[in-house]
């Protein structure tokens, strides 16, 4: 079984930066597509960014140019560097793993990001 643990969230002023980390355990990390999602209160969970096992990235238009997703297969970790943060980025950020072989999704517990104006 796969477990995902996020860290790095916090309170930051608009224009600031945060780096979120997600540590994976169990499973076979090398065959996963990893992603970051976020959910603001009263809103649906939305995709932030994904990265394939080969390093191909995909970003939501709202974060493109500001956020950068990366992964370290040796450490079984995925990161998102968030720059130029805006109040509308405030949400709980969740790490996601999709195992492309067994076709299962795994989710972390989330980490709160709050951007003040």
Coordinates of C-alpha atoms in Angstrom, one line a residue:
X1 CA 0.0 0.0 0.0
X2 CA 1.0 3.5 -0.8
X3 CA 1.2 6.4 1.7
X4 CA 1.8 10.0 0.9
X5 CA 2.8 12.7 3.4
X6 CA 2.8 16.4 2.5
X7 CA 4.7 19.1 4.2
X8 CA 5.8 22.7 3.7
X9 CA 2.5 24.5 3.9
X10 CA 2.0 27.6 5.9
X11 CA 1.1 31.3 5.9
X12 CA 2.8 33.6 3.4
X13 CA 2.2 37.1 2.2
X14 CA 1.1 37.7 -1.4
X15 CA 4.1 37.7 -3.7
X16 CA 5.9 35.2 -1.4
X17 CA 7.0 31.7 -2.1
X18 CA 6.5 28.2 -0.6
X19 CA 7.9 24.8 -1.5
X20 CA 5.7 21.9 -0.8
X21 CA 7.1 18.4 -0.5
X22 CA 5.4 15.0 -0.7
X23 CA 7.2 11.8 0.5
X24 CA 5.9 8.5 -0.8
X25 CA 6.3 5.1 0.7
X26 CA 5.3 1.7 -0.5
X27 CA 4.3 0.9 -4.0
X28 CA 6.6 1.3 -7.1
X29 CA 7.3 5.0 -7.4
X30 CA 9.0 4.7 -10.8
X31 CA 5.7 3.9 -12.5
X32 CA 3.6 6.6 -11.0
X33 CA 2.2 9.9 -12.3
X34 CA 2.5 12.3 -9.4
X35 CA 0.4 15.4 -8.9
X36 CA -0.6 18.3 -6.7
X37 CA -4.2 19.3 -6.3
X38 CA -5.8 21.9 -4.1
X39 CA -9.2 22.6 -2.6
X40 CA -10.4 25.9 -1.2
X41 CA -13.3 26.0 1.3
X42 CA -16.6 25.5 -0.5
X43 CA -15.0 24.7 -3.8
X44 CA -14.2 21.6 -5.8
X45 CA -10.7 20.0 -5.7
X46 CA -8.7 21.1 -8.7
X47 CA -5.6 20.1 -10.4
X48 CA -2.5 22.2 -9.8
X49 CA 0.2 20.3 -11.6
X50 CA 1.2 16.7 -12.6
X51 CA 4.5 15.1 -13.5
X52 CA 4.9 11.7 -15.2
X53 CA 7.5 9.1 -14.3
X54 CA 9.5 10.5 -17.2
X55 CA 9.3 14.1 -16.1
X56 CA 6.6 15.4 -18.4
X57 CA 4.8 18.2 -16.6
X58 CA 1.3 19.7 -16.9
X59 CA 0.0 22.8 -15.1
X60 CA -3.3 24.5 -14.5
X61 CA -3.5 27.7 -16.4
X62 CA -3.9 29.6 -13.1
X63 CA -0.5 28.6 -11.9
X64 CA 1.5 28.3 -15.1
X65 CA 4.6 30.4 -14.9
X66 CA 4.5 30.6 -11.1
X67 CA 4.6 27.0 -9.9
X68 CA 7.1 24.3 -10.8
X69 CA 6.6 20.7 -10.1
X70 CA 9.5 18.3 -9.9
X71 CA 10.2 14.8 -8.6
X72 CA 13.1 12.9 -7.2
X73 CA 12.7 9.2 -8.0
X74 CA 15.6 8.2 -5.8
X75 CA 14.0 9.9 -2.8
X76 CA 10.5 8.9 -3.9
X77 CA 9.4 12.5 -3.5
X78 CA 7.5 15.1 -5.5
X79 CA 7.7 18.9 -4.9
X80 CA 6.0 22.0 -6.1
X81 CA 7.8 25.3 -5.9
X82 CA 5.2 28.1 -5.6
X83 CA 6.3 31.6 -6.4
X84 CA 4.5 34.9 -6.7
X85 CA 1.7 33.5 -4.5
X86 CA -1.7 35.2 -4.6
X87 CA -4.6 35.1 -2.1
X88 CA -6.6 33.0 -4.5
X89 CA -3.9 30.3 -4.1
X90 CA -5.2 29.7 -0.6
X91 CA -6.3 26.1 -0.2
X92 CA -5.5 22.8 1.2
X93 CA -2.9 21.2 -1.2
X94 CA -3.0 17.5 -1.7
X95 CA -0.4 15.2 -3.1
X96 CA -1.6 12.5 -5.5
X97 CA -0.1 9.4 -6.9
X98 CA -1.5 7.4 -9.8
X99 CA -0.1 4.0 -10.3
X100 CA -0.2 3.4 -14.0
X101 CA 0.1 -0.3 -13.7
X102 CA -2.6 -1.1 -11.1
X103 CA -4.6 2.0 -12.1
X104 CA -5.1 3.2 -8.6
X105 CA -5.1 6.7 -7.1
X106 CA -3.6 7.5 -3.7
X107 CA -3.9 10.7 -1.7
X108 CA -2.1 12.4 1.0
X109 CA -3.8 14.2 3.9
X110 CA -3.1 17.7 2.6
X111 CA -1.2 20.7 3.8
X112 CA -2.7 24.1 4.3
X113 CA -1.4 27.1 2.3
X114 CA -2.7 30.5 3.2
X115 CA -1.8 33.6 1.3
X116 CA -2.6 36.9 2.9
X117 CA -3.1 40.1 1.0

